[in-house]
Short mmCIF file of C-alpha atoms in Angstrom, two decimals:
data_model
loop_
_atom_site.label_atom_id
_atom_site.label_comp_id
_atom_site.label_asym_id
_atom_site.label_seq_id
_atom_site.Cartn_x
_atom_site.Cartn_y
_atom_site.Cartn_z
CA MET B 1 0.00 0.00 0.00
CA ALA B 2 1.22 3.50 -0.81
CA ALA B 3 2.05 5.97 1.93
CA PRO B 4 -1.04 7.38 3.63
CA LEU B 5 -2.11 10.92 2.93
CA ASP B 6 -0.46 13.52 5.15
CA ARG B 7 -3.43 15.19 6.82
CA ASP B 8 -1.39 17.85 8.61
CA ALA B 9 0.48 18.89 5.46
CA LEU B 10 -2.78 19.00 3.51
CA ARG B 11 -4.34 21.21 6.18
CA ARG B 12 -1.39 23.59 6.10
CA THR B 13 -1.63 23.88 2.32
CA LEU B 14 -5.39 23.95 1.83
CA GLY B 15 -6.86 25.10 5.13
CA PRO B 16 -6.99 28.39 6.99
CA PRO B 17 -5.61 30.94 7.18
CA ALA B 18 -4.16 30.97 3.66
CA GLY B 19 -5.87 28.01 1.98
CA PRO B 20 -9.25 28.06 0.22
CA TRP B 21 -10.91 25.32 2.34
CA ALA B 22 -12.36 25.81 5.81
CA SER B 23 -11.94 22.27 7.13
CA LEU B 24 -10.19 19.10 5.97
CA GLU B 25 -10.27 15.65 7.55
CA VAL B 26 -8.69 12.37 6.45
CA VAL B 27 -10.08 9.06 7.73
CA THR B 28 -8.73 5.56 7.24
CA SER B 29 -12.02 4.01 6.18
CA THR B 30 -15.70 4.82 5.91
CA GLY B 31 -18.76 3.71 4.06
CA SER B 32 -19.27 6.82 1.95
CA THR B 33 -17.76 10.29 2.32
CA ASN B 34 -20.84 11.75 0.63
CA ALA B 35 -23.13 10.11 3.17
CA ASP B 36 -20.93 11.25 6.05
CA LEU B 37 -20.97 14.90 4.97
CA ALA B 38 -24.68 14.80 4.15
CA ALA B 39 -25.29 13.63 7.72
CA LEU B 40 -23.36 16.66 9.02
CA ALA B 41 -24.89 19.18 6.64
CA GLY B 42 -27.53 20.30 9.12
CA ASP B 43 -24.84 21.53 11.54
CA PRO B 44 -22.84 24.41 9.99
CA ALA B 45 -20.52 24.41 13.00
CA ALA B 46 -19.53 20.78 12.37
CA ALA B 47 -19.47 21.14 8.60
CA PRO B 48 -18.93 24.75 7.53
CA ASP B 49 -18.95 25.92 3.94
CA ARG B 50 -16.04 24.28 2.06
CA THR B 51 -15.56 21.25 4.28
CA VAL B 52 -13.47 18.39 2.83
CA LEU B 53 -13.62 14.75 3.93
CA VAL B 54 -11.10 12.30 2.45
CA ALA B 55 -11.14 8.53 3.01
CA GLU B 56 -8.24 6.20 2.36
CA HIS B 57 -10.87 3.57 1.60
CA GLN B 58 -14.64 3.46 1.09
CA ASP B 59 -16.62 0.25 1.33
CA ALA B 60 -19.98 1.70 0.29
CA GLY B 61 -18.99 4.28 -2.33
CA ARG B 62 -21.69 5.24 -4.79
CA GLY B 63 -21.96 6.72 -8.24
CA ARG B 64 -24.99 8.16 -10.00
CA ARG B 65 -28.25 6.22 -9.64
CA ASP B 66 -26.71 4.21 -6.76
CA ARG B 67 -24.11 2.50 -8.94
CA VAL B 68 -21.12 1.15 -7.03
CA TRP B 69 -17.78 2.97 -7.03
CA SER B 70 -15.03 0.64 -5.85
CA ASP B 71 -11.56 1.70 -4.77
CA ARG B 72 -8.37 0.07 -3.53
CA ALA B 73 -6.88 1.60 -0.40
CA GLY B 74 -3.85 3.76 -1.07
CA GLU B 75 -4.19 3.74 -4.86
CA GLY B 76 -6.73 6.45 -5.49
CA LEU B 77 -8.48 9.46 -4.05
CA THR B 78 -11.98 9.23 -2.64
CA PHE B 79 -13.25 12.43 -1.11
CA SER B 80 -16.23 14.72 -0.80
CA VAL B 81 -16.68 18.45 -0.30
CA LEU B 82 -19.57 20.25 1.33
CA LEU B 83 -20.50 23.62 -0.16
CA ARG B 84 -22.99 26.23 1.03
CA PRO B 85 -23.18 28.50 -2.05
CA ARG B 86 -25.74 30.99 -0.76
CA GLU B 87 -24.84 33.34 -3.64
CA VAL B 88 -26.26 30.83 -6.14
CA ALA B 89 -29.94 29.97 -6.51
CA VAL B 90 -30.64 26.29 -5.80
CA GLU B 91 -32.07 25.99 -9.31
CA ARG B 92 -28.53 26.51 -10.63
CA TRP B 93 -26.85 23.91 -8.42
CA GLY B 94 -27.01 21.35 -11.22
CA TRP B 95 -23.68 22.77 -12.36
CA ALA B 96 -21.88 21.41 -9.29
CA PRO B 97 -20.81 18.05 -10.83
CA LEU B 98 -19.75 19.80 -14.03
CA LEU B 99 -17.53 22.18 -12.06
CA ALA B 100 -15.99 19.19 -10.28
CA GLY B 101 -15.31 17.61 -13.66
CA LEU B 102 -13.61 20.77 -14.87
CA ALA B 103 -11.47 20.81 -11.74
CA LEU B 104 -10.36 17.25 -12.45
CA VAL B 105 -9.35 18.08 -16.04
CA GLU B 106 -7.41 21.15 -14.93
CA ALA B 107 -5.68 19.24 -12.13
CA VAL B 108 -4.69 16.33 -14.39
CA GLY B 109 -3.19 18.79 -16.86
CA GLU B 110 -1.22 20.44 -14.06
CA VAL B 111 0.17 17.34 -12.35
CA THR B 112 1.03 15.48 -15.58
CA GLY B 113 2.33 18.49 -17.48
CA GLY B 114 -0.31 17.85 -20.12
CA GLU B 115 1.14 14.41 -20.92
CA VAL B 116 -2.08 12.54 -20.12
CA PRO B 117 -5.09 13.51 -22.29
CA ALA B 118 -8.09 14.35 -20.13
CA ALA B 119 -11.66 15.15 -21.14
CA LEU B 120 -15.18 14.98 -19.75
CA LYS B 121 -18.05 12.65 -20.51
CA TRP B 122 -21.29 14.43 -19.71
CA PRO B 123 -22.50 14.52 -17.01
CA ASN B 124 -20.07 13.10 -14.46
CA ASP B 125 -17.07 11.11 -15.76
CA LEU B 126 -13.43 12.00 -16.31
CA LEU B 127 -11.92 10.31 -19.37
CA LEU B 128 -8.19 9.68 -19.51
CA GLY B 129 -5.80 8.67 -22.27
CA ASP B 130 -6.18 8.45 -26.03
CA ALA B 131 -8.86 5.76 -25.66
CA GLY B 132 -10.91 7.88 -23.28
CA ALA B 133 -11.34 5.31 -20.51
CA LYS B 134 -12.99 6.28 -17.22
CA GLY B 135 -10.52 7.56 -14.65
CA ALA B 136 -12.87 9.31 -12.23
CA GLY B 137 -16.51 9.77 -11.37
CA VAL B 138 -18.43 12.56 -9.68
CA LEU B 139 -21.58 12.40 -7.57
CA ALA B 140 -23.34 15.59 -6.43
CA GLU B 141 -26.23 15.57 -3.98
CA VAL B 142 -28.33 18.18 -2.19
CA ALA B 143 -28.60 17.77 1.57
CA SER B 144 -30.52 19.58 4.28
CA GLY B 145 -28.32 22.39 5.53
CA GLY B 146 -30.33 23.15 8.65
CA GLY B 147 -33.68 24.94 8.85
CA ASP B 148 -34.84 25.93 5.40
CA GLU B 149 -31.32 25.94 4.00
CA ARG B 150 -29.73 23.29 1.85
CA ALA B 151 -26.14 22.31 1.17
CA LEU B 152 -24.29 20.69 -1.71
CA VAL B 153 -22.22 17.56 -1.24
CA VAL B 154 -19.94 16.68 -4.15
CA GLY B 155 -18.04 13.40 -4.13
CA ILE B 156 -15.10 12.47 -6.36
CA GLY B 157 -13.41 9.12 -6.90
CA LEU B 158 -10.17 9.28 -8.91
CA ASN B 159 -7.87 6.40 -9.84
CA VAL B 160 -4.28 7.55 -9.34
CA THR B 161 -1.77 4.69 -9.04
CA THR B 162 -3.96 1.63 -9.69
CA PRO B 163 -2.07 -0.79 -11.97
CA VAL B 164 -3.59 -1.87 -15.28
CA ASP B 165 -4.24 -5.43 -14.10
CA ASP B 166 -6.27 -4.23 -11.13
CA LEU B 167 -8.56 -1.83 -12.97
CA PRO B 168 -12.23 -2.62 -13.63
CA ALA B 169 -13.40 -3.13 -17.20
CA GLY B 170 -13.50 0.21 -18.99
CA GLY B 171 -11.51 1.93 -16.27
CA THR B 172 -8.08 3.49 -16.16
CA SER B 173 -5.81 5.43 -13.84
CA LEU B 174 -3.23 8.17 -14.13
CA ALA B 175 -0.47 5.60 -13.68
CA ALA B 176 -1.97 3.29 -16.31
CA GLU B 177 -1.91 6.20 -18.77
CA GLY B 178 1.80 6.70 -18.27
CA ALA B 179 1.79 9.51 -15.72
CA GLY B 180 4.62 7.90 -13.78
CA TYR B 181 4.76 8.26 -10.02
CA LEU B 182 2.38 10.87 -8.68
CA GLY B 183 1.97 11.49 -4.99
CA ARG B 184 -1.70 11.39 -4.06
CA ASP B 185 -1.25 14.44 -1.84
CA THR B 186 -0.03 16.41 -4.87
CA VAL B 187 -3.00 15.32 -6.97
CA LEU B 188 -5.50 16.10 -4.20
CA VAL B 189 -4.07 19.58 -3.68
CA ALA B 190 -4.31 20.29 -7.42
CA VAL B 191 -7.93 19.13 -7.63
CA LEU B 192 -9.07 21.04 -4.55
CA ARG B 193 -7.30 24.25 -5.58
CA ALA B 194 -8.87 24.05 -9.05
CA LEU B 195 -12.32 23.35 -7.59
CA ALA B 196 -12.05 26.28 -5.17
CA ASP B 197 -11.10 28.62 -8.02
CA LEU B 198 -14.03 27.43 -10.15
CA ASP B 199 -16.39 27.72 -7.17
CA ASP B 200 -15.18 31.32 -6.67
CA ARG B 201 -15.98 32.15 -10.30
CA TRP B 202 -19.39 30.49 -10.04
CA ARG B 203 -20.36 32.31 -6.87
CA SER B 204 -18.98 35.67 -8.02
CA ALA B 205 -21.29 35.46 -11.04
CA TYR B 206 -24.22 34.38 -8.80
CA GLY B 207 -24.40 31.09 -10.68
CA ASP B 208 -24.49 32.68 -14.14
CA VAL B 209 -22.17 30.23 -15.86
CA VAL B 210 -22.30 32.15 -19.13
CA ALA B 211 -21.09 35.39 -17.53
CA ALA B 212 -18.42 33.44 -15.63
CA GLY B 213 -17.17 31.76 -18.81
CA LEU B 214 -17.77 28.34 -17.29
CA VAL B 215 -20.06 27.12 -20.07
CA ASP B 216 -17.38 27.78 -22.67
CA ASP B 217 -14.75 26.11 -20.49
CA TYR B 218 -16.91 23.02 -20.11
CA ARG B 219 -17.82 22.80 -23.78
CA ALA B 220 -14.14 22.98 -24.73
CA ARG B 221 -13.37 19.96 -22.53
CA CYS B 222 -16.48 17.85 -23.13
CA ALA B 223 -15.73 14.81 -25.29
CA THR B 224 -19.45 14.02 -25.56
CA LEU B 225 -20.14 17.04 -27.76
CA GLY B 226 -20.05 16.42 -31.49
CA ARG B 227 -20.51 12.67 -31.11
CA GLU B 228 -23.35 10.39 -32.03
CA VAL B 229 -24.79 9.15 -28.74
CA THR B 230 -27.39 6.81 -27.37
CA VAL B 231 -29.14 8.19 -24.30
CA THR B 232 -31.11 5.75 -22.16
CA LEU B 233 -33.90 7.40 -20.18
CA PRO B 234 -36.02 6.02 -17.33
CA GLY B 235 -38.69 3.61 -18.47
CA GLY B 236 -36.49 2.21 -21.23
CA ARG B 237 -36.93 5.11 -23.65
CA VAL B 238 -33.91 5.56 -25.90
CA LEU B 239 -32.83 8.82 -27.53
CA GLU B 240 -30.35 8.66 -30.41
CA GLY B 241 -28.64 11.54 -32.17
CA ARG B 242 -25.71 13.92 -32.10
CA ALA B 243 -24.77 15.67 -28.86
CA VAL B 244 -24.68 19.30 -29.95
CA ASP B 245 -24.52 21.42 -26.80
CA VAL B 246 -24.37 21.73 -23.04
CA ASP B 247 -26.58 24.66 -22.12
CA ARG B 248 -26.43 27.24 -19.34
CA ASP B 249 -28.40 24.88 -17.07
CA GLY B 250 -25.91 22.05 -17.58
CA ARG B 251 -28.29 20.03 -19.76
CA LEU B 252 -27.24 18.03 -22.81
CA ALA B 253 -28.87 18.87 -26.15
CA VAL B 254 -29.22 15.94 -28.57
CA ARG B 255 -30.21 16.50 -32.20
CA GLU B 256 -32.04 13.50 -33.62
CA ALA B 257 -31.83 12.32 -37.21
CA GLY B 258 -35.10 14.03 -38.09
CA GLY B 259 -33.78 17.40 -36.94
CA ASP B 260 -35.59 17.67 -33.61
CA THR B 261 -33.45 18.61 -30.60
CA THR B 262 -34.16 17.16 -27.17
CA VAL B 263 -32.61 18.56 -24.00
CA VAL B 264 -31.98 16.20 -21.08
CA SER B 265 -30.72 16.85 -17.56
CA ALA B 266 -28.39 14.58 -15.64
CA GLY B 267 -31.23 13.53 -13.36
CA ASP B 268 -33.24 12.34 -16.37
CA VAL B 269 -30.54 10.08 -17.75
CA VAL B 270 -29.73 6.44 -16.97
CA HIS B 271 -26.83 6.09 -19.46
CA VAL B 272 -25.13 8.14 -22.16
CA ARG B 273 -23.00 6.07 -24.52
CA PRO B 274 -21.37 6.55 -27.91
CA ALA B 275 -23.75 5.29 -30.60
CA GLY B 276 -23.27 1.63 -31.41
CA ARG B 277 -22.05 0.58 -27.96
#
C-alpha cells in the first residue's frame, strides 16, 4: 500500500488561514464520504462551507443512480466536499458536478504536465488517455443544511496509481496512462485548488455560468459534444442523435436524425454512450 495521505500537510496547504478550504479531515475508512458529509450538513458548525472529507478507503462508495464505485486503499483518491453556495440559486446547483469535472481536467493537466489527455463525458465522468477510458466519477447531492437551507455535497473518486491489471473493465488510472509516479497528496491539492477557483468564479457570477465563462470552459473539454450518442432514459426510452450542446443549465442537447433537438438533464438520464455501444 502506498504511503497514507499527510493530513497535517494537507491542512497547512489547503486550510486556513491561507488556503481556500475551511476544514479538511482524512479518515482511514468509511462507508461513503458523501453520506458522512450529508449527515453533518444540518450543523454548519460541524461542517462549515467548504468542508473536505477524504477517506483512504470506502466500502460503500456510490456513483450516480446508486451505482457502485469501488476503490483500492492507497491507490486512489476518494473524497467529498460540502458547499454552502448561498450566492447561487438552488435551481442553478445542477452545475456542481460539471464544475468538479472541470477541476479534475485542470488538475490532471497540471500534475502530468499535459502528458495525459483528459476530457469529460457528460455529465459526471473524467476520461483519460487516447482511448478515453474512465478515470474518475463525480456524484453531487443536495442535503438539508439546517432549517430551510440546503447544502451541496460533491463526491469524487479518482484512480491515481492503480495498476492496469487491477482496474475494472472500462476503467483506467493516471499511472496506467503513463503519468509515472504521482503522490496522491499532490494530486488532491491540485484538484481542490482548481475546484475552489471554479467555485469562486461560479459564486462571483451568482451562478451565471455564461457570464463566468464556465459554459465555454466546459464545452471545450467535453468529449461528448459532437458525437453520435445513445441516451437511455427512465422507463427504457432511448434517444439517439448527435450531442450538440451543453446549455447554461448544464443540460445536454441531442439532435435526432429528423432534426428535432431534445434537452436532457443529468437527473433524467440512466446512461449516455457513444452510438453503437
